[in-house]
Coordinates of C-alpha atoms in Angstrom, one line a residue:
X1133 CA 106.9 113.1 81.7
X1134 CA 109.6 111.3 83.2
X1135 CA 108.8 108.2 86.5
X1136 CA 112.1 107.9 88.8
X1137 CA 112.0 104.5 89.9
X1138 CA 113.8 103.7 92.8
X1139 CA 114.6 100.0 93.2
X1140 CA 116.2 98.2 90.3
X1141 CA 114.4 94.6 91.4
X1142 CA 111.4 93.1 89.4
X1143 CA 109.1 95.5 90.8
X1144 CA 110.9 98.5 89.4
X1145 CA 112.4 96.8 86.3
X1146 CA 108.5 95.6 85.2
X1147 CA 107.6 99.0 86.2
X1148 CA 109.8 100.8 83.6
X1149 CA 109.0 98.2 81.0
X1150 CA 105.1 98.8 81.6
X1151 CA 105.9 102.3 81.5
X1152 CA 107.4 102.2 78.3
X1153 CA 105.4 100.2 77.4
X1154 CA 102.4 102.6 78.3
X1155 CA 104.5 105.6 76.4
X1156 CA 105.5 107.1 79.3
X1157 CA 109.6 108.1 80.4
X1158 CA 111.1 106.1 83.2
X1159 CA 114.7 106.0 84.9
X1160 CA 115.3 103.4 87.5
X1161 CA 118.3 104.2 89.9
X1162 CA 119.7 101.2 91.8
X1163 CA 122.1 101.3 95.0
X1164 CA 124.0 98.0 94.0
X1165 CA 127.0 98.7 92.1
X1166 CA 126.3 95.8 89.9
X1167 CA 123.5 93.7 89.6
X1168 CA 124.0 90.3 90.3
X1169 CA 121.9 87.0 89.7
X1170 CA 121.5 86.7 93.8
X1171 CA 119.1 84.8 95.5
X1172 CA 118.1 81.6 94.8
X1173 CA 114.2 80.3 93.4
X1174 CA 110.8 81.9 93.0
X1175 CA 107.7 81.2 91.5
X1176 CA 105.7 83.4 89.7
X1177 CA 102.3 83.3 89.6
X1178 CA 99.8 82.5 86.3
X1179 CA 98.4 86.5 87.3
X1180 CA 102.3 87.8 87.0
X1181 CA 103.0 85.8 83.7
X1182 CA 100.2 86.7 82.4
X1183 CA 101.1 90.5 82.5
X1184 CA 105.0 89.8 81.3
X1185 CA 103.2 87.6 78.2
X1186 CA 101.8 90.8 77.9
X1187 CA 105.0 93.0 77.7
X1188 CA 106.5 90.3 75.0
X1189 CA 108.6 88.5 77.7
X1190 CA 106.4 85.2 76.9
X1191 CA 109.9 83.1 75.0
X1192 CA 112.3 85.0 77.6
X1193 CA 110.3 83.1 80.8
X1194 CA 109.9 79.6 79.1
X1195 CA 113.7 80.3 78.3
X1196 CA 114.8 80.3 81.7
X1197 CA 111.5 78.9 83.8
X1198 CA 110.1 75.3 84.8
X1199 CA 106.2 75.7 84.1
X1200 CA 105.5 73.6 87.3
X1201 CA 102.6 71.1 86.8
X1202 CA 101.4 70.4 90.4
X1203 CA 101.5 71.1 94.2
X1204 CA 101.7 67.7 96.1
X1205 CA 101.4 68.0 99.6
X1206 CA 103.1 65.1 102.1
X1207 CA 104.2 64.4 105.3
X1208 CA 107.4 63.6 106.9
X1209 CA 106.8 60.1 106.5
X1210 CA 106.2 60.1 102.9
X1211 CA 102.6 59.9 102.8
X1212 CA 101.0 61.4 100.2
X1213 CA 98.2 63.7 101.6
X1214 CA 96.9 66.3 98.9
X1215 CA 97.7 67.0 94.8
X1216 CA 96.6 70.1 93.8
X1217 CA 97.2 71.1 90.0
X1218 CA 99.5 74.3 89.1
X1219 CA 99.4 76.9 86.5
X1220 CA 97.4 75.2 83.3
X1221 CA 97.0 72.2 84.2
X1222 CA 94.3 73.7 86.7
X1223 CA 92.8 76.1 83.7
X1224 CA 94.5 79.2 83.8
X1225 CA 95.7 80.4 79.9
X1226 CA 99.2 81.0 81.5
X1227 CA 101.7 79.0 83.1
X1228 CA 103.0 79.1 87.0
X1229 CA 106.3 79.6 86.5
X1230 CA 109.5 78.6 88.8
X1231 CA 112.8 79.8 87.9
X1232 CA 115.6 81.4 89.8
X1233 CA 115.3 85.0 91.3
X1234 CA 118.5 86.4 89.9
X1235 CA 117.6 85.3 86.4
X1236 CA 114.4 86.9 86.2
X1237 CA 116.1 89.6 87.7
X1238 CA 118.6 90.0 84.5
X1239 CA 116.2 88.9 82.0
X1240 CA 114.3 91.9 82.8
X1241 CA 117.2 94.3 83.1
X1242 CA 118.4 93.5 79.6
X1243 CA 114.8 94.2 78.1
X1244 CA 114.7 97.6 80.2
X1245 CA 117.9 98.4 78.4
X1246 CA 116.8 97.0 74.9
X1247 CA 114.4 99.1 74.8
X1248 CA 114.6 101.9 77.2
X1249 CA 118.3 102.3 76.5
X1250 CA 121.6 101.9 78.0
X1251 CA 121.3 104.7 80.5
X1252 CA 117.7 103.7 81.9
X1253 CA 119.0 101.9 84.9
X1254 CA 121.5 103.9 86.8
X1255 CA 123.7 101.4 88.5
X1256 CA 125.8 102.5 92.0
X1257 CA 123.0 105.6 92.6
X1258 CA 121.2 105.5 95.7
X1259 CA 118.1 107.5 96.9
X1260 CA 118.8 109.4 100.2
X1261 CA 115.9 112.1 100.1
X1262 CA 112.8 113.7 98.1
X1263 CA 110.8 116.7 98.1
X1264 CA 107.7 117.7 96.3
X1265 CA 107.5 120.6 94.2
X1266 CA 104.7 122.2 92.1
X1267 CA 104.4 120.0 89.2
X1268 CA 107.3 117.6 90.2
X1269 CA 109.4 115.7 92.8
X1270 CA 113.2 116.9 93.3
X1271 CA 114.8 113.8 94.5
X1272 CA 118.2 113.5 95.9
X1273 CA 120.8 110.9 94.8
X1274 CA 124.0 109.5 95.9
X1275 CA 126.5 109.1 93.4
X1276 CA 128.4 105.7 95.5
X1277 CA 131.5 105.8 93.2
X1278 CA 132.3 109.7 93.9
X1279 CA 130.1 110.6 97.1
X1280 CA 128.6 113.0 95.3
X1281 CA 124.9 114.1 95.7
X1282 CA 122.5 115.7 92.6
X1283 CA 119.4 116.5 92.4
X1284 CA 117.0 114.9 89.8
X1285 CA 113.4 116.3 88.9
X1286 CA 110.6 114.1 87.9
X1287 CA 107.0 114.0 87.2
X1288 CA 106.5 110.8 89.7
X1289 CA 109.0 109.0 92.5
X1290 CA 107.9 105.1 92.7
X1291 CA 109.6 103.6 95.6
X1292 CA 110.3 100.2 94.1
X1293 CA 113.2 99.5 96.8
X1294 CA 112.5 96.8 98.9
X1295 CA 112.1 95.8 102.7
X1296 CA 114.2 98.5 103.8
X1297 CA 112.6 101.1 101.7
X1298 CA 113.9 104.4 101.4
X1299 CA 111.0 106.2 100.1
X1300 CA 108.6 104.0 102.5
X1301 CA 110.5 105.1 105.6
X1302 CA 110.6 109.0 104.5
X1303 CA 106.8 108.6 103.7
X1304 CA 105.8 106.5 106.9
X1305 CA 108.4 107.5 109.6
X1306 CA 106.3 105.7 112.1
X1307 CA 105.7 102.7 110.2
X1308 CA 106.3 100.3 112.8
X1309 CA 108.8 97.4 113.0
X1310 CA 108.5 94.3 111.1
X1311 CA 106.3 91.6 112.0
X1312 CA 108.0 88.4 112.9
X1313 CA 106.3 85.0 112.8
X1314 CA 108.7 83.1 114.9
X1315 CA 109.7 80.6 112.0
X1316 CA 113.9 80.8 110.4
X1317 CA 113.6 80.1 107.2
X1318 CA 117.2 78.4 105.5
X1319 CA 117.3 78.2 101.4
X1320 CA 119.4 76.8 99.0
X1321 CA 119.8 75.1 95.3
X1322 CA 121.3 71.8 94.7
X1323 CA 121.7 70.3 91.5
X1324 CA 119.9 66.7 91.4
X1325 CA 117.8 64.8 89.3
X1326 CA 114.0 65.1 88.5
X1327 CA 110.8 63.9 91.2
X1328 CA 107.9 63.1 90.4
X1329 CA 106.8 64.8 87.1
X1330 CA 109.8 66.8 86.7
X1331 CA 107.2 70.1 86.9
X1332 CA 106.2 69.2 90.7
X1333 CA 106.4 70.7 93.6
X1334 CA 106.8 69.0 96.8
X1335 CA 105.5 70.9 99.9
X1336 CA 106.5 68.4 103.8
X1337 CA 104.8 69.2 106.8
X1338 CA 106.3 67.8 109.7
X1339 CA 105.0 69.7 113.0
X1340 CA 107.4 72.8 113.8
X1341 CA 109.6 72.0 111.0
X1342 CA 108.4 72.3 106.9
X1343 CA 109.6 71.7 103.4
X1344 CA 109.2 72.7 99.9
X1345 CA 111.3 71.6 97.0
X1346 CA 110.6 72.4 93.3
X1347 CA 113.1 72.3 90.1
X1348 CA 113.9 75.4 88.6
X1349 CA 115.5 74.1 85.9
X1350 CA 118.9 73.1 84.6
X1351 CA 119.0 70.2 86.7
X1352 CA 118.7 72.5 90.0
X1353 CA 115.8 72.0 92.5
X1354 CA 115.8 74.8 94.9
X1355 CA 114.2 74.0 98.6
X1356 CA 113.4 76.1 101.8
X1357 CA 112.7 75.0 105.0
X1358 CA 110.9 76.6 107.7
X1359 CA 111.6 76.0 111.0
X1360 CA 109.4 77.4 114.0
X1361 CA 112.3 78.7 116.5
X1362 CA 109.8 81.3 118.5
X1363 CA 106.5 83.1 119.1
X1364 CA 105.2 85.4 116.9
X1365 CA 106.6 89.0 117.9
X1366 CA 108.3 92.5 116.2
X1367 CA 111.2 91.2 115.2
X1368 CA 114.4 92.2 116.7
X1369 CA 116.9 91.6 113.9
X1370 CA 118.1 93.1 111.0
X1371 CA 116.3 91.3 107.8
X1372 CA 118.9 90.5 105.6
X1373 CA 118.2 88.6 102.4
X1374 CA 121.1 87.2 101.6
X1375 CA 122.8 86.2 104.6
X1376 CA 124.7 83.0 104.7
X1377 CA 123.3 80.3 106.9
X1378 CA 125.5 77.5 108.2
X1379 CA 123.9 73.6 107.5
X1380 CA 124.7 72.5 111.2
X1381 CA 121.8 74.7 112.2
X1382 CA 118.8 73.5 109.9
X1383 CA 119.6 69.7 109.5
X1384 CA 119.3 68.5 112.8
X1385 CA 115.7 69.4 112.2
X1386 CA 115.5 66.6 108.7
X1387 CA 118.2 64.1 109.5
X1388 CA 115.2 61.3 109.9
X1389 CA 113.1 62.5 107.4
X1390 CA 112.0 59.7 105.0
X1391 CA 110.0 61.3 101.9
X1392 CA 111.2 58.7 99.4
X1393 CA 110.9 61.0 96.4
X1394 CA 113.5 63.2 97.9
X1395 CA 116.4 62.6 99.9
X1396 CA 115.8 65.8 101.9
X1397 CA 119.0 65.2 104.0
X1398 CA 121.3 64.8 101.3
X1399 CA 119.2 67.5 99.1
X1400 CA 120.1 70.0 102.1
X1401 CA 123.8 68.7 102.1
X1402 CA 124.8 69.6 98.4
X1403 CA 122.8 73.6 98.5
X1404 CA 124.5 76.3 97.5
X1405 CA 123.9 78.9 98.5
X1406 CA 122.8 78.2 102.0
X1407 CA 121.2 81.1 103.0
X1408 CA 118.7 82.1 106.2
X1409 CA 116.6 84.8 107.5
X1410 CA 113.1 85.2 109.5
X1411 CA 110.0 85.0 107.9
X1412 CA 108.6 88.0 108.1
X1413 CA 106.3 90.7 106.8
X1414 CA 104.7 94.2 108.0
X1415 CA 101.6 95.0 109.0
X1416 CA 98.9 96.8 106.0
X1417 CA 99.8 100.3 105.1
X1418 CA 96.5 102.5 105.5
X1419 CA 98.2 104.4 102.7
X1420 CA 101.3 104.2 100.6
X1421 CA 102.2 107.6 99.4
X1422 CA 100.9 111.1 98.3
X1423 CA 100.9 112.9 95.5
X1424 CA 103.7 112.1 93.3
X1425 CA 105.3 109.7 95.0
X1426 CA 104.0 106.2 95.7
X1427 CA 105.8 102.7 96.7
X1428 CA 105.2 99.6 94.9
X1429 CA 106.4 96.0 95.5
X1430 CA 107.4 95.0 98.8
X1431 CA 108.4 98.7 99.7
X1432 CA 104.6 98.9 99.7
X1433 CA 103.2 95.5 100.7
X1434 CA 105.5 93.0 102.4
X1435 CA 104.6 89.8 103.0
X1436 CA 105.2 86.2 103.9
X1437 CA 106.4 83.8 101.2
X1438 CA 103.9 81.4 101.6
X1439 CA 101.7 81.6 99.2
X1440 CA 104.5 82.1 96.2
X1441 CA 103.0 85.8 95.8
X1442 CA 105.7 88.2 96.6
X1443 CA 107.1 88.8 93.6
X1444 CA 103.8 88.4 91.7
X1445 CA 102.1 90.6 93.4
X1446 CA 105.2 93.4 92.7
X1447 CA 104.6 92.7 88.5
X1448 CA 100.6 93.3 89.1
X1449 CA 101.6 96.3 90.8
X1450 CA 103.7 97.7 88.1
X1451 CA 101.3 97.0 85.1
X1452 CA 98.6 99.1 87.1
X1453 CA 100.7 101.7 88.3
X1454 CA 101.8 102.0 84.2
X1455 CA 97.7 102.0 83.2
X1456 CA 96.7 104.0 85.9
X1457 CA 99.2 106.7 84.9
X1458 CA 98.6 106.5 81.1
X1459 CA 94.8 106.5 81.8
X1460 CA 94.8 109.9 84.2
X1461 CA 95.0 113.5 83.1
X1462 CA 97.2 114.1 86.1
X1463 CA 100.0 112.4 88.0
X1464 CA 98.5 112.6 91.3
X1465 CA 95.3 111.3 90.0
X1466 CA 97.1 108.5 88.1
X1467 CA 99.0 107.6 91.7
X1468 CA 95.9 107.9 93.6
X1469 CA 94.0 105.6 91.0
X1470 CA 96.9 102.8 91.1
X1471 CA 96.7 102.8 94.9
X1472 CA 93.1 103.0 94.9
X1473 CA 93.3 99.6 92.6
X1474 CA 95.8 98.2 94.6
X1475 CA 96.8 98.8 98.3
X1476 CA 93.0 96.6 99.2
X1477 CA 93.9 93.5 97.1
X1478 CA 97.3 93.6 98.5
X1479 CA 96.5 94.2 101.8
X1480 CA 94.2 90.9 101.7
X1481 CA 97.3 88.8 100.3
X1482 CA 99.1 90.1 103.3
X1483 CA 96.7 88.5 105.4
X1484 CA 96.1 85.6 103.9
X1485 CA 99.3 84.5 103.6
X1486 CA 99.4 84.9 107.4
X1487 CA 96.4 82.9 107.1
X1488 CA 97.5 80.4 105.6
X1489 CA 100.8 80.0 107.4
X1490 CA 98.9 79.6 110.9
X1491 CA 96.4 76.9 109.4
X1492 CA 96.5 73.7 111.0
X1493 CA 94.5 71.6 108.7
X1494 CA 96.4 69.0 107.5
X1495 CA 94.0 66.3 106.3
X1496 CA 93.4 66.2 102.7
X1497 CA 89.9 67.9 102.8
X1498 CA 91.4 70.9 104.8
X1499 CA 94.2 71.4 102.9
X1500 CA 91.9 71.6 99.6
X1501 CA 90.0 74.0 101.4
X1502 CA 92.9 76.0 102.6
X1503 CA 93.9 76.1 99.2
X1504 CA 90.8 77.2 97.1
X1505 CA 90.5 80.0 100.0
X1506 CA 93.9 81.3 99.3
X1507 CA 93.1 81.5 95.6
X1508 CA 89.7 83.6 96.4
X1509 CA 91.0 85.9 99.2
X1510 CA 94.0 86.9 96.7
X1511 CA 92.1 87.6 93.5
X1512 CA 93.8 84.6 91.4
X1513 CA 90.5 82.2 91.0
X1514 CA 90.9 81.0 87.3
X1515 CA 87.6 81.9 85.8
X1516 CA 88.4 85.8 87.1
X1517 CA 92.0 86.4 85.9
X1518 CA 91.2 84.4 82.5
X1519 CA 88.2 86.9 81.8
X1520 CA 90.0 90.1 83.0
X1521 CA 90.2 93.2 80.6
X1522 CA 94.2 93.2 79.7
X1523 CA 95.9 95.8 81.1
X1524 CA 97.8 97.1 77.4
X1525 CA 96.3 100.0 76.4
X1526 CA 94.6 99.6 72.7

C-alpha cells in the first residue's frame, strides 16, 4: 500500500521515513515550491531523538545539534533562581537536542530521498480535496506550476500539514478558531559567543515580559521572547509563522534588563531573522480523522511552545502512526490504533503546556515542581521512556 502524506515538515518527513522504515509505500506532497531552511531554533526532546536514533539519524543530529546540558532559570535581575539538568545529564539514554528548525527540516528531506527516492516528496503540489472510496482515498492535488489538478489514489491520507491544515479543516469544518493566550512572541538568531556551559539554556522571567536563549550551534544562540500584550481570547489574526517582526516593538520591553550572562539588549539587536507571531494553540480534538485519513503533528494537536514539545510530539506521532499501520491487518484499524495511542497523550501536552504557561511559581521550590509535573503529565519521566518497548518492528 501506498500513505499520501500531506505536509512536507518533520511530522510528515519522519512519517515517510518511519514508513519506510516499517516497509510500507509513502509519497509526501508539499505546497512550497522549494523547501527552504526557514525558521529559526527548536529543541527536540530526549522522547523524539530517541525515535530518530532509531531510524539511523543518530550522526545526522549530533552533526547539526547542540546536546543542551541544563535549563537555568533567572530573573530579570540576574539572579539565579532554579538549574534543572537537560537531556543525559538528568538520565535519559538520549540527548535533548537544540538545533535550527530549517536544518532539521533538510536533514530529514535528504534521507526521505536517499532512501525513498527522488520522487518521494512532490515539491509545488498542494492538497485542495479528498474523498473516500472502498478500499482507498482519491485525493485531489494542485499542480502550482501549471494549475492543473489530478487525482491520486492511496491506501491512507495523513494530514501532516500544519496550523492551517487542509485535511484538518475538511475533516473538522467546525473546528473552532484558534486559541490565543494574549502573549506576542518575537524570535530571532544572533551569532555570539558561548554562556554558561556552552550547552545551557537560559530561561528570564521578568513579570509580563520573558526570555529564553540557548545556542544552537555554529556560534548562533537563538532567543524568543514573550511578551503579554492581552487577555486570553480566540484569536483574531491570521497565524503566520514567518512573519517579520520589527525590533522597535519588543526592545522597549528588555532595554534595562541586567542578566550578566547575556547582554539581552544587544543579543536582540544583532537577530536575524526577527520574526513575531501570537502564541497560540487550539483546543483538543475529540477526534482526528476516520477511516483512512488521519492528521498528525500540529494539523492534529497544536500547541503552545512552552514546553519545547511541538515538534517532538509530531516525530512520536509519526513512529506510531508507522507501527500501528505495519502492526494492523487493515488500514482503518491501523489509523484507529495510532489515534487510539495518541490523540489522549497529546491532548494532555496540550494542556499542560497551558499549564505551565499560566503558573506563577517562581521561587525555586515551585519551579522544581512545575517542572517534574510537566515531565509526568507529558509522558517524558526518565525511568518510563528509558524502559519503553522500541517502536522498530523486529
Amino acid at each position: 500500500m501506498t500513505v499520501l502524506i500531506a505536509g512536507a515538515g518533520i511530522g510528515g518527513l519522519t512519517a515517510a521515513l518511519s514508513l519506510h522504515a516499517a516497509g510500507i509505500d509513502a509519497v509526501v506532497v508539499e505546497s512550497a515550491r522549494r523547501i527552504r531552511p526557514l525558521g529559526v531554533g527548536i529543541n527536540l526532546l530526549p522522547h523524539a531523538v530517541r525515535e530518530l536514533t532509531e531510524l539511523g539519524l543518530a550522526e545526522e543530529l549530533a552533526a547539526i545539534g547542540v546536546a543542551t546540558t541544563e535549563n537555568v532559570y533567572y530573573d530579570r535581575s540576574g539572579r539565579r533562581l532554579f538549574t534543572e539538568p537537560r537531556g543525559r545529564a538528568q538520565g535519559y539514554h538520549w540527548p535533548q537536542y537544540s538545533l535550527h528548525r530549517g536544518e532539521l527540516q533538510l536533514m530529514l528531506l535528504a534521507a526521505v530521498r536517499a532512501r525513498l527516492g527522488a520522487g518521494a516528496v512532490r515539491t509545488g503540489t498542494r492538497l485542495v480535496d479528498f474523498e473516500e472510496r472502498p478500499g482507498a482515498v482519491r485525493a485531489r492535488l494542485l499542480d502550482r506550476a501549471t494549475g492543473e489538478t489530478e487525482a491520486y489514489d492511496a491506501a491512507a491520507l495523513v494530514g501532516a500539514d500544519g496550523l492551517h491544515s487542509v485535511v484538518r479543516a475538511r475533516l473538522h469544518p467546525a473546528g473552532g478558531p484558534l486559541q490565543w493566550s494574549g502573549i506576542r512572541m518575537w524570535r530571532g538568531v544572533t551569532e555570539a559567543g558561548p554562556f554558561l556551559t556552552g550547552a545551557s539554556a537560559v530561561l528570564v522571567t521578568g513579570g509580563d515580559a520573558e526570555l529564553i536563549a540557548y545556542p544552537i550551534g555554529r556560534g548562533r544562540i537563538n532567543w524568543v521572547c514573550q511578551v503579554r500584550v492581552a487577555e486570553p481570547q480566540p484569536l483574531a489574526e491570521e497565524a503566520a509563522w514567518n512573519r517579520a517582526g520589527r525590533l522597535a516593538d519588543v526592545l522597549p520591553h528588555y532595554a534595562d534588563w541586567t542578566l550578566g550572562v547575556l547582554d539581552v539588549p544587544a543579543l536582540l539587536a544583532g537577530g536575524e531573522p526577527l520574526l513575531q507571531y501570537p502564541m497560540a494553540d487550539r483546543d483538543p480534538l475529540p477526534a482526528w480523522g476516520s477511516g483512512r485519513v488521519t492528521l498528525l503533528g500540529d494539523a492534529a494537536h497544536p500547541m503552545y511552545p512552552v514546553g519545547a514539545n511541538g515538534a517532538s510530539q509530531a516525530v512520536v506521532d509519526a513512529r506510531v502512526l508507522a507501527h500501528a499501520l505495519a502492526r494492523a491487518p487493515e488500514v482503518p484499524d491501523g489509523l484507529a490504533r495510532y489515534e487510539d495511542a495518541r490523540r489522549a497523550v497529546t491532548t494532555a501536552v496540550v494542556r499542560a503546556n497551558r499549564e505551565m504557561h499560566r503558573a506563577g511559581g517562581r521561587t525555586p521550590q515551585e519551579l522544581a515542581r512545575i517542572t517534574d509535573t510537566y515531565r509526568q503529565a507529558t509522558g517524558s519521566d526518565v525511568h518510563e521512556l528509558n524502559s519503553r518497548a522500541s517502536l522498530t518492528l523486529r
